[in-house]
Amino acid sequence: MDYQAFFIHSLSHLKQEGRYRIFIDLERSCGKFPHAVHHTEAGPEEILLWCGNDYLGLGQHPKILEAMTTMLAKTGAGAGGTRNISGTTHSHVMLEKELADFHQKESALIFTSGYVANETTLATLAHFLPNCLILSDEKNHASIIHGIRNSRAEKKIFKHNDVSALEAHLKSVDRSRPKLVVFESVYSMDGDISPIKEMAELAKAYNALTFLDEVHGIGLYGERGAGVAEHLGVADQIDIIQGTFGKAVGLIGGYITGKAALVDFVRSHAPGFIFTTSLPPAICEGVRASLNIIQNHPEMRHHLHSVSSYLKQKLRAQGLPVMESTSHIVPLLVGDAKLCKHLSDELLKNYKIYVQPINYPTVAKGQERLRFTPSALHTKAMVDDLVKALAEIWQAFKAIAA
Ligand SMILES: *Cc1c(COP(=O)(O)O)cnc(C)c1O
């Protein structure tokens, strides 16, 4: 086996298919978000980010930085162990209490990322529940798909957000068989929101457990910012609510919340929880400060939603094909991989605006798009500049193509 040749060949295959990923070299500047520095071959230049997940700009909030530096000085850098072997610090214990309260659940459990929370919780539950059947939305995140796969339980994939498709699956199996219905609140590629209430009612009627990924809802929806389920008043109808600290919370890490026995079961069996070093206490303190801000400053999410609506309205007014998003996410359907990459390249080169092109296989061919994620720190003036730039590039490209 020629290992080197194998890797090089695989990479060139990716490049041929247009699937090779290029990361741009960024440096965030604290206090300047959504501006960042782009390191180019010609040197550093300042750009404006339109595709970040730090939705509320909390990654640079002074109160969060202060909570973190205080804890860093007090307890040092790392947690020093797995949760079981000396890595459960007072910060972990307090944060789990606060997360349970945030979602009005009995209990919470922290993981090192939202990916790990999904993967190991789903793999564990579906593996141990006898003869468990998983019902999973076709557009669920990769972390959910991998968790399901690793459980080796039987799965049925239902049509995206389709309540009757879900019911057809639920009907087809024995009522007494353990079932786990897995879906997200906000689907971040299309920006649509799932019918949480209807799904939860249906699952209950067929005695199935529900698992809801609120990764793109936390901090942005609900009176206290606990997500779409809180906003709809149905959080108590969901068995497991999963979230991340990596997006609106502004840090890193993930969690689940639910009934005490279920969470304790995951704590006791999930390899992705047990056999890994716990988050540094300074991170936990940053998250606690962040949750405090999220709960007490609804005006941040209100501003984000108003910028998002303004962006959709301006794009529409320019005749640009903004997709029917019902959330804060603003996808612009380009429908052509070349134009999509061209728009992104031109925005960066000539306007110092960065938005990542979304091409196949993340979305189907013909569904290529630019996906804008406004934050609480974007302004209407930034929207005006963005839309003006987009309209100019689009017109110029059309003129050449015609
Ligand atoms: C980002 C994301 C995750 C993973 O969260 P991380 O904390 O970044 O690992 C899980 N689910 C969805 C829907 C996501 O978009």
PDB file of C-alpha atoms in Angstrom, residues 135-349:
ATOM      1  CA  LEU A 135     -37.295   8.185  13.777  1.00  0.00           C
ATOM      2  CA  SER A 136     -35.078  10.916  12.375  1.00  0.00           C
ATOM      3  CA  ASP A 137     -35.808  13.956  10.187  1.00  0.00           C
ATOM      4  CA  GLU A 138     -34.036  13.680   6.812  1.00  0.00           C
ATOM      5  CA  LYS A 139     -32.297  17.039   7.284  1.00  0.00           C
ATOM      6  CA  ASN A 140     -30.829  16.342  10.721  1.00  0.00           C
ATOM      7  CA  HIS A 141     -27.251  17.426  11.483  1.00  0.00           C
ATOM      8  CA  ALA A 142     -24.232  15.139  10.925  1.00  0.00           C
ATOM      9  CA  SER A 143     -23.747  14.719  14.704  1.00  0.00           C
ATOM     10  CA  ILE A 144     -27.259  13.235  14.965  1.00  0.00           C
ATOM     11  CA  ILE A 145     -26.701  10.951  11.984  1.00  0.00           C
ATOM     12  CA  HIS A 146     -23.452   9.634  13.483  1.00  0.00           C
ATOM     13  CA  GLY A 147     -25.053   9.069  16.878  1.00  0.00           C
ATOM     14  CA  ILE A 148     -27.830   7.058  15.285  1.00  0.00           C
ATOM     15  CA  ARG A 149     -25.354   5.046  13.234  1.00  0.00           C
ATOM     16  CA  ASN A 150     -23.193   4.299  16.263  1.00  0.00           C
ATOM     17  CA  SER A 151     -26.187   3.051  18.270  1.00  0.00           C
ATOM     18  CA  ARG A 152     -26.696   0.295  15.645  1.00  0.00           C
ATOM     19  CA  ALA A 153     -30.423   0.571  16.363  1.00  0.00           C
ATOM     20  CA  GLU A 154     -32.961   0.372  13.534  1.00  0.00           C
ATOM     21  CA  LYS A 155     -33.790   3.774  12.046  1.00  0.00           C
ATOM     22  CA  LYS A 156     -36.460   5.274   9.839  1.00  0.00           C
ATOM     23  CA  ILE A 157     -35.840   8.633   8.160  1.00  0.00           C
ATOM     24  CA  PHE A 158     -38.936  10.785   7.693  1.00  0.00           C
ATOM     25  CA  LYS A 159     -39.538  13.574   5.175  1.00  0.00           C
ATOM     26  CA  HIS A 160     -38.327  16.934   6.463  1.00  0.00           C
ATOM     27  CA  ASN A 161     -40.715  18.550   8.977  1.00  0.00           C
ATOM     28  CA  ASP A 162     -43.515  16.272   7.741  1.00  0.00           C
ATOM     29  CA  VAL A 163     -45.834  15.390  10.622  1.00  0.00           C
ATOM     30  CA  SER A 164     -47.921  12.921   8.623  1.00  0.00           C
ATOM     31  CA  ALA A 165     -44.804  11.104   7.364  1.00  0.00           C
ATOM     32  CA  LEU A 166     -43.710  10.766  10.979  1.00  0.00           C
ATOM     33  CA  GLU A 167     -47.151   9.468  11.947  1.00  0.00           C
ATOM     34  CA  ALA A 168     -47.086   6.862   9.181  1.00  0.00           C
ATOM     35  CA  HIS A 169     -43.840   5.465  10.639  1.00  0.00           C
ATOM     36  CA  LEU A 170     -45.136   5.586  14.210  1.00  0.00           C
ATOM     37  CA  LYS A 171     -48.306   3.772  13.189  1.00  0.00           C
ATOM     38  CA  SER A 172     -46.422   0.993  11.449  1.00  0.00           C
ATOM     39  CA  VAL A 173     -44.718  -0.334  14.591  1.00  0.00           C
ATOM     40  CA  ASP A 174     -45.858  -1.942  17.791  1.00  0.00           C
ATOM     41  CA  ARG A 175     -47.002   0.624  20.360  1.00  0.00           C
ATOM     42  CA  SER A 176     -44.991  -1.020  23.111  1.00  0.00           C
ATOM     43  CA  ARG A 177     -41.696  -0.825  21.184  1.00  0.00           C
ATOM     44  CA  PRO A 178     -39.298   1.906  22.445  1.00  0.00           C
ATOM     45  CA  LYS A 179     -39.145   4.780  19.953  1.00  0.00           C
ATOM     46  CA  LEU A 180     -37.003   7.909  19.786  1.00  0.00           C
ATOM     47  CA  VAL A 181     -38.096  10.853  17.602  1.00  0.00           C
ATOM     48  CA  VAL A 182     -35.145  13.109  16.738  1.00  0.00           C
ATOM     49  CA  PHE A 183     -35.410  16.552  15.165  1.00  0.00           C
ATOM     50  CA  GLU A 184     -34.099  20.139  15.295  1.00  0.00           C
ATOM     51  CA  SER A 185     -35.913  23.390  16.034  1.00  0.00           C
ATOM     52  CA  VAL A 186     -34.164  25.672  13.500  1.00  0.00           C
ATOM     53  CA  TYR A 187     -32.633  23.997  10.435  1.00  0.00           C
ATOM     54  CA  SER A 188     -29.664  26.191   9.698  1.00  0.00           C
ATOM     55  CA  MET A 189     -29.217  25.562   5.961  1.00  0.00           C
ATOM     56  CA  ASP A 190     -32.783  26.488   4.933  1.00  0.00           C
ATOM     57  CA  GLY A 191     -33.589  28.622   7.970  1.00  0.00           C
ATOM     58  CA  ASP A 192     -36.925  26.897   8.507  1.00  0.00           C
ATOM     59  CA  ILE A 193     -38.448  25.964  11.873  1.00  0.00           C
ATOM     60  CA  SER A 194     -39.950  22.573  12.687  1.00  0.00           C
ATOM     61  CA  PRO A 195     -43.543  22.018  13.910  1.00  0.00           C
ATOM     62  CA  ILE A 196     -42.348  21.223  17.439  1.00  0.00           C
ATOM     63  CA  LYS A 197     -45.777  21.195  19.095  1.00  0.00           C
ATOM     64  CA  GLU A 198     -47.315  18.845  16.505  1.00  0.00           C
ATOM     65  CA  MET A 199     -44.288  16.507  16.571  1.00  0.00           C
ATOM     66  CA  ALA A 200     -44.320  16.379  20.370  1.00  0.00           C
ATOM     67  CA  GLU A 201     -48.081  15.660  20.503  1.00  0.00           C
ATOM     68  CA  LEU A 202     -47.737  12.894  17.955  1.00  0.00           C
ATOM     69  CA  ALA A 203     -44.769  11.338  19.732  1.00  0.00           C
ATOM     70  CA  LYS A 204     -46.701  11.380  22.987  1.00  0.00           C
ATOM     71  CA  ALA A 205     -49.754   9.749  21.364  1.00  0.00           C
ATOM     72  CA  TYR A 206     -47.528   6.838  20.237  1.00  0.00           C
ATOM     73  CA  ASN A 207     -45.503   6.722  23.461  1.00  0.00           C
ATOM     74  CA  ALA A 208     -42.225   7.785  21.829  1.00  0.00           C
ATOM     75  CA  LEU A 209     -39.420   9.799  23.443  1.00  0.00           C
ATOM     76  CA  THR A 210     -38.557  13.143  21.820  1.00  0.00           C
ATOM     77  CA  PHE A 211     -35.052  14.569  21.316  1.00  0.00           C
ATOM     78  CA  LEU A 212     -34.859  18.199  20.130  1.00  0.00           C
ATOM     79  CA  ASP A 213     -31.641  19.873  18.903  1.00  0.00           C
ATOM     80  CA  GLU A 214     -32.038  23.574  19.835  1.00  0.00           C
ATOM     81  CA  VAL A 215     -28.513  24.533  18.744  1.00  0.00           C
ATOM     82  CA  HIS A 216     -29.685  27.402  16.485  1.00  0.00           C
ATOM     83  CA  GLY A 217     -32.546  28.403  18.796  1.00  0.00           C
ATOM     84  CA  ILE A 218     -30.718  28.907  22.108  1.00  0.00           C
ATOM     85  CA  GLY A 219     -30.200  32.587  22.908  1.00  0.00           C
ATOM     86  CA  LEU A 220     -32.400  33.675  20.007  1.00  0.00           C
ATOM     87  CA  TYR A 221     -35.959  32.569  20.776  1.00  0.00           C
ATOM     88  CA  GLY A 222     -38.185  32.476  23.835  1.00  0.00           C
ATOM     89  CA  GLU A 223     -38.781  34.910  26.659  1.00  0.00           C
ATOM     90  CA  ARG A 224     -35.592  33.856  28.452  1.00  0.00           C
ATOM     91  CA  GLY A 225     -33.769  32.869  25.274  1.00  0.00           C
ATOM     92  CA  ALA A 226     -34.090  29.144  25.962  1.00  0.00           C
ATOM     93  CA  GLY A 227     -35.072  28.352  22.375  1.00  0.00           C
ATOM     94  CA  VAL A 228     -37.996  27.826  20.028  1.00  0.00           C
ATOM     95  CA  ALA A 229     -39.653  25.265  22.335  1.00  0.00           C
ATOM     96  CA  GLU A 230     -39.754  27.907  25.069  1.00  0.00           C
ATOM     97  CA  HIS A 231     -41.096  30.479  22.598  1.00  0.00           C
ATOM     98  CA  LEU A 232     -43.926  28.102  21.657  1.00  0.00           C
ATOM     99  CA  GLY A 233     -44.569  27.154  25.282  1.00  0.00           C
ATOM    100  CA  VAL A 234     -43.922  23.457  24.625  1.00  0.00           C
ATOM    101  CA  ALA A 235     -40.521  22.873  26.259  1.00  0.00           C
ATOM    102  CA  ASP A 236     -42.211  20.679  28.888  1.00  0.00           C
ATOM    103  CA  GLN A 237     -43.548  18.439  26.078  1.00  0.00           C
ATOM    104  CA  ILE A 238     -40.022  17.540  24.907  1.00  0.00           C
ATOM    105  CA  ASP A 239     -38.131  14.770  26.721  1.00  0.00           C
ATOM    106  CA  ILE A 240     -34.576  15.819  25.819  1.00  0.00           C
ATOM    107  CA  ILE A 241     -33.519  19.324  24.796  1.00  0.00           C
ATOM    108  CA  GLN A 242     -29.972  19.505  23.427  1.00  0.00           C
ATOM    109  CA  GLY A 243     -27.913  22.674  22.956  1.00  0.00           C
ATOM    110  CA  THR A 244     -24.457  24.098  22.361  1.00  0.00           C
ATOM    111  CA  PHE A 245     -22.295  26.777  23.970  1.00  0.00           C
ATOM    112  CA  GLY A 246     -20.538  27.267  20.632  1.00  0.00           C
ATOM    113  CA  LYS A 247     -23.097  29.463  18.887  1.00  0.00           C
ATOM    114  CA  ALA A 248     -25.179  32.217  20.552  1.00  0.00           C
ATOM    115  CA  VAL A 249     -23.572  31.466  23.952  1.00  0.00           C
ATOM    116  CA  GLY A 250     -20.236  32.463  22.380  1.00  0.00           C
ATOM    117  CA  LEU A 251     -17.895  29.787  23.809  1.00  0.00           C
ATOM    118  CA  ILE A 252     -17.558  26.017  23.356  1.00  0.00           C
ATOM    119  CA  GLY A 253     -19.257  22.925  24.751  1.00  0.00           C
ATOM    120  CA  GLY A 254     -22.657  21.237  24.581  1.00  0.00           C
ATOM    121  CA  TYR A 255     -25.357  19.792  26.803  1.00  0.00           C
ATOM    122  CA  ILE A 256     -28.598  17.903  27.207  1.00  0.00           C
ATOM    123  CA  THR A 257     -31.446  18.536  29.652  1.00  0.00           C
ATOM    124  CA  GLY A 258     -34.316  16.265  30.669  1.00  0.00           C
ATOM    125  CA  LYS A 259     -35.767  14.199  33.479  1.00  0.00           C
ATOM    126  CA  ALA A 260     -33.286  13.295  36.229  1.00  0.00           C
ATOM    127  CA  ALA A 261     -33.346   9.520  35.646  1.00  0.00           C
ATOM    128  CA  LEU A 262     -32.796   9.834  31.891  1.00  0.00           C
ATOM    129  CA  VAL A 263     -29.911  12.293  32.304  1.00  0.00           C
ATOM    130  CA  ASP A 264     -28.395  10.133  35.047  1.00  0.00           C
ATOM    131  CA  PHE A 265     -28.633   7.135  32.704  1.00  0.00           C
ATOM    132  CA  VAL A 266     -26.692   8.990  29.992  1.00  0.00           C
ATOM    133  CA  ARG A 267     -24.156  10.174  32.608  1.00  0.00           C
ATOM    134  CA  SER A 268     -23.657   6.563  33.661  1.00  0.00           C
ATOM    135  CA  HIS A 269     -23.338   4.988  30.190  1.00  0.00           C
ATOM    136  CA  ALA A 270     -22.305   7.466  27.477  1.00  0.00           C
ATOM    137  CA  PRO A 271     -18.675   6.904  26.389  1.00  0.00           C
ATOM    138  CA  GLY A 272     -18.433  10.433  24.920  1.00  0.00           C
ATOM    139  CA  PHE A 273     -19.240  11.787  28.361  1.00  0.00           C
ATOM    140  CA  ILE A 274     -17.292   9.366  30.566  1.00  0.00           C
ATOM    141  CA  PHE A 275     -13.981   8.838  28.780  1.00  0.00           C
ATOM    142  CA  THR A 276     -12.939  12.393  28.025  1.00  0.00           C
ATOM    143  CA  THR A 277     -11.523  15.356  29.954  1.00  0.00           C
ATOM    144  CA  SER A 278     -14.186  17.787  31.126  1.00  0.00           C
ATOM    145  CA  LEU A 279     -14.388  21.412  29.980  1.00  0.00           C
ATOM    146  CA  PRO A 280     -12.023  23.860  31.729  1.00  0.00           C
ATOM    147  CA  PRO A 281     -13.756  25.584  34.680  1.00  0.00           C
ATOM    148  CA  ALA A 282     -13.025  28.998  33.132  1.00  0.00           C
ATOM    149  CA  ILE A 283     -15.137  27.975  30.118  1.00  0.00           C
ATOM    150  CA  CYS A 284     -17.978  26.908  32.443  1.00  0.00           C
ATOM    151  CA  GLU A 285     -17.824  30.286  34.213  1.00  0.00           C
ATOM    152  CA  GLY A 286     -17.893  32.084  30.846  1.00  0.00           C
ATOM    153  CA  VAL A 287     -20.990  30.064  29.925  1.00  0.00           C
ATOM    154  CA  ARG A 288     -22.665  30.895  33.244  1.00  0.00           C
ATOM    155  CA  ALA A 289     -22.059  34.612  32.661  1.00  0.00           C
ATOM    156  CA  SER A 290     -23.315  34.248  29.096  1.00  0.00           C
ATOM    157  CA  LEU A 291     -26.550  32.495  30.154  1.00  0.00           C
ATOM    158  CA  ASN A 292     -27.117  35.292  32.631  1.00  0.00           C
ATOM    159  CA  ILE A 293     -26.802  37.907  29.864  1.00  0.00           C
ATOM    160  CA  ILE A 294     -29.006  35.891  27.494  1.00  0.00           C
ATOM    161  CA  GLN A 295     -31.788  35.656  30.087  1.00  0.00           C
ATOM    162  CA  ASN A 296     -31.646  39.313  31.114  1.00  0.00           C
ATOM    163  CA  HIS A 297     -31.037  41.032  27.784  1.00  0.00           C
ATOM    164  CA  PRO A 298     -33.804  40.094  25.341  1.00  0.00           C
ATOM    165  CA  GLU A 299     -33.090  43.323  23.418  1.00  0.00           C
ATOM    166  CA  MET A 300     -29.999  41.647  21.909  1.00  0.00           C
ATOM    167  CA  ARG A 301     -32.072  38.934  20.205  1.00  0.00           C
ATOM    168  CA  HIS A 302     -34.780  41.467  19.273  1.00  0.00           C
ATOM    169  CA  HIS A 303     -32.172  43.537  17.443  1.00  0.00           C
ATOM    170  CA  LEU A 304     -30.851  40.445  15.638  1.00  0.00           C
ATOM    171  CA  HIS A 305     -34.354  39.574  14.442  1.00  0.00           C
ATOM    172  CA  SER A 306     -34.991  43.115  13.226  1.00  0.00           C
ATOM    173  CA  VAL A 307     -31.714  43.153  11.263  1.00  0.00           C
ATOM    174  CA  SER A 308     -32.617  39.761   9.817  1.00  0.00           C
ATOM    175  CA  SER A 309     -36.065  40.986   8.669  1.00  0.00           C
ATOM    176  CA  TYR A 310     -34.512  44.130   7.233  1.00  0.00           C
ATOM    177  CA  LEU A 311     -31.984  42.071   5.271  1.00  0.00           C
ATOM    178  CA  LYS A 312     -34.705  39.800   3.841  1.00  0.00           C
ATOM    179  CA  GLN A 313     -36.786  42.825   2.866  1.00  0.00           C
ATOM    180  CA  LYS A 314     -33.863  44.630   1.196  1.00  0.00           C
ATOM    181  CA  LEU A 315     -32.825  41.531  -0.764  1.00  0.00           C
ATOM    182  CA  ARG A 316     -36.397  41.069  -1.960  1.00  0.00           C
ATOM    183  CA  ALA A 317     -36.644  44.735  -2.953  1.00  0.00           C
ATOM    184  CA  GLN A 318     -33.545  44.222  -5.141  1.00  0.00           C
ATOM    185  CA  GLY A 319     -35.187  41.224  -6.797  1.00  0.00           C
ATOM    186  CA  LEU A 320     -32.590  38.885  -5.281  1.00  0.00           C
ATOM    187  CA  PRO A 321     -33.854  35.313  -4.638  1.00  0.00           C
ATOM    188  CA  VAL A 322     -33.984  35.214  -0.854  1.00  0.00           C
ATOM    189  CA  MET A 323     -35.437  31.888   0.334  1.00  0.00           C
ATOM    190  CA  GLU A 324     -38.593  31.561   2.434  1.00  0.00           C
ATOM    191  CA  SER A 325     -36.838  31.379   5.785  1.00  0.00           C
ATOM    192  CA  THR A 326     -39.019  31.578   8.878  1.00  0.00           C
ATOM    193  CA  SER A 327     -36.034  32.042  11.209  1.00  0.00           C
ATOM    194  CA  HIS A 328     -33.224  34.581  11.676  1.00  0.00           C
ATOM    195  CA  ILE A 329     -31.092  32.801   9.032  1.00  0.00           C
ATOM    196  CA  VAL A 330     -31.151  34.390   5.560  1.00  0.00           C
ATOM    197  CA  PRO A 331     -30.329  32.007   2.695  1.00  0.00           C
ATOM    198  CA  LEU A 332     -30.033  33.440  -0.813  1.00  0.00           C
ATOM    199  CA  LEU A 333     -30.712  30.776  -3.423  1.00  0.00           C
ATOM    200  CA  VAL A 334     -28.089  31.065  -6.156  1.00  0.00           C
ATOM    201  CA  GLY A 335     -28.707  27.669  -7.761  1.00  0.00           C
ATOM    202  CA  ASP A 336     -25.369  27.534  -9.532  1.00  0.00           C
ATOM    203  CA  ALA A 337     -22.061  26.459  -7.987  1.00  0.00           C
ATOM    204  CA  LYS A 338     -19.971  28.794 -10.151  1.00  0.00           C
ATOM    205  CA  LEU A 339     -22.062  31.902  -9.507  1.00  0.00           C
ATOM    206  CA  CYS A 340     -22.173  31.038  -5.820  1.00  0.00           C
ATOM    207  CA  LYS A 341     -18.382  30.833  -5.547  1.00  0.00           C
ATOM    208  CA  HIS A 342     -18.040  33.939  -7.753  1.00  0.00           C
ATOM    209  CA  LEU A 343     -20.361  35.994  -5.517  1.00  0.00           C
ATOM    210  CA  SER A 344     -18.472  34.924  -2.416  1.00  0.00           C
ATOM    211  CA  ASP A 345     -15.035  35.613  -3.974  1.00  0.00           C
ATOM    212  CA  GLU A 346     -16.050  39.033  -5.313  1.00  0.00           C
ATOM    213  CA  LEU A 347     -17.656  40.056  -2.003  1.00  0.00           C
ATOM    214  CA  LEU A 348     -14.434  39.252  -0.207  1.00  0.00           C
ATOM    215  CA  LYS A 349     -12.026  40.683  -2.777  1.00  0.00           C
TER     216      LYS A 349
END
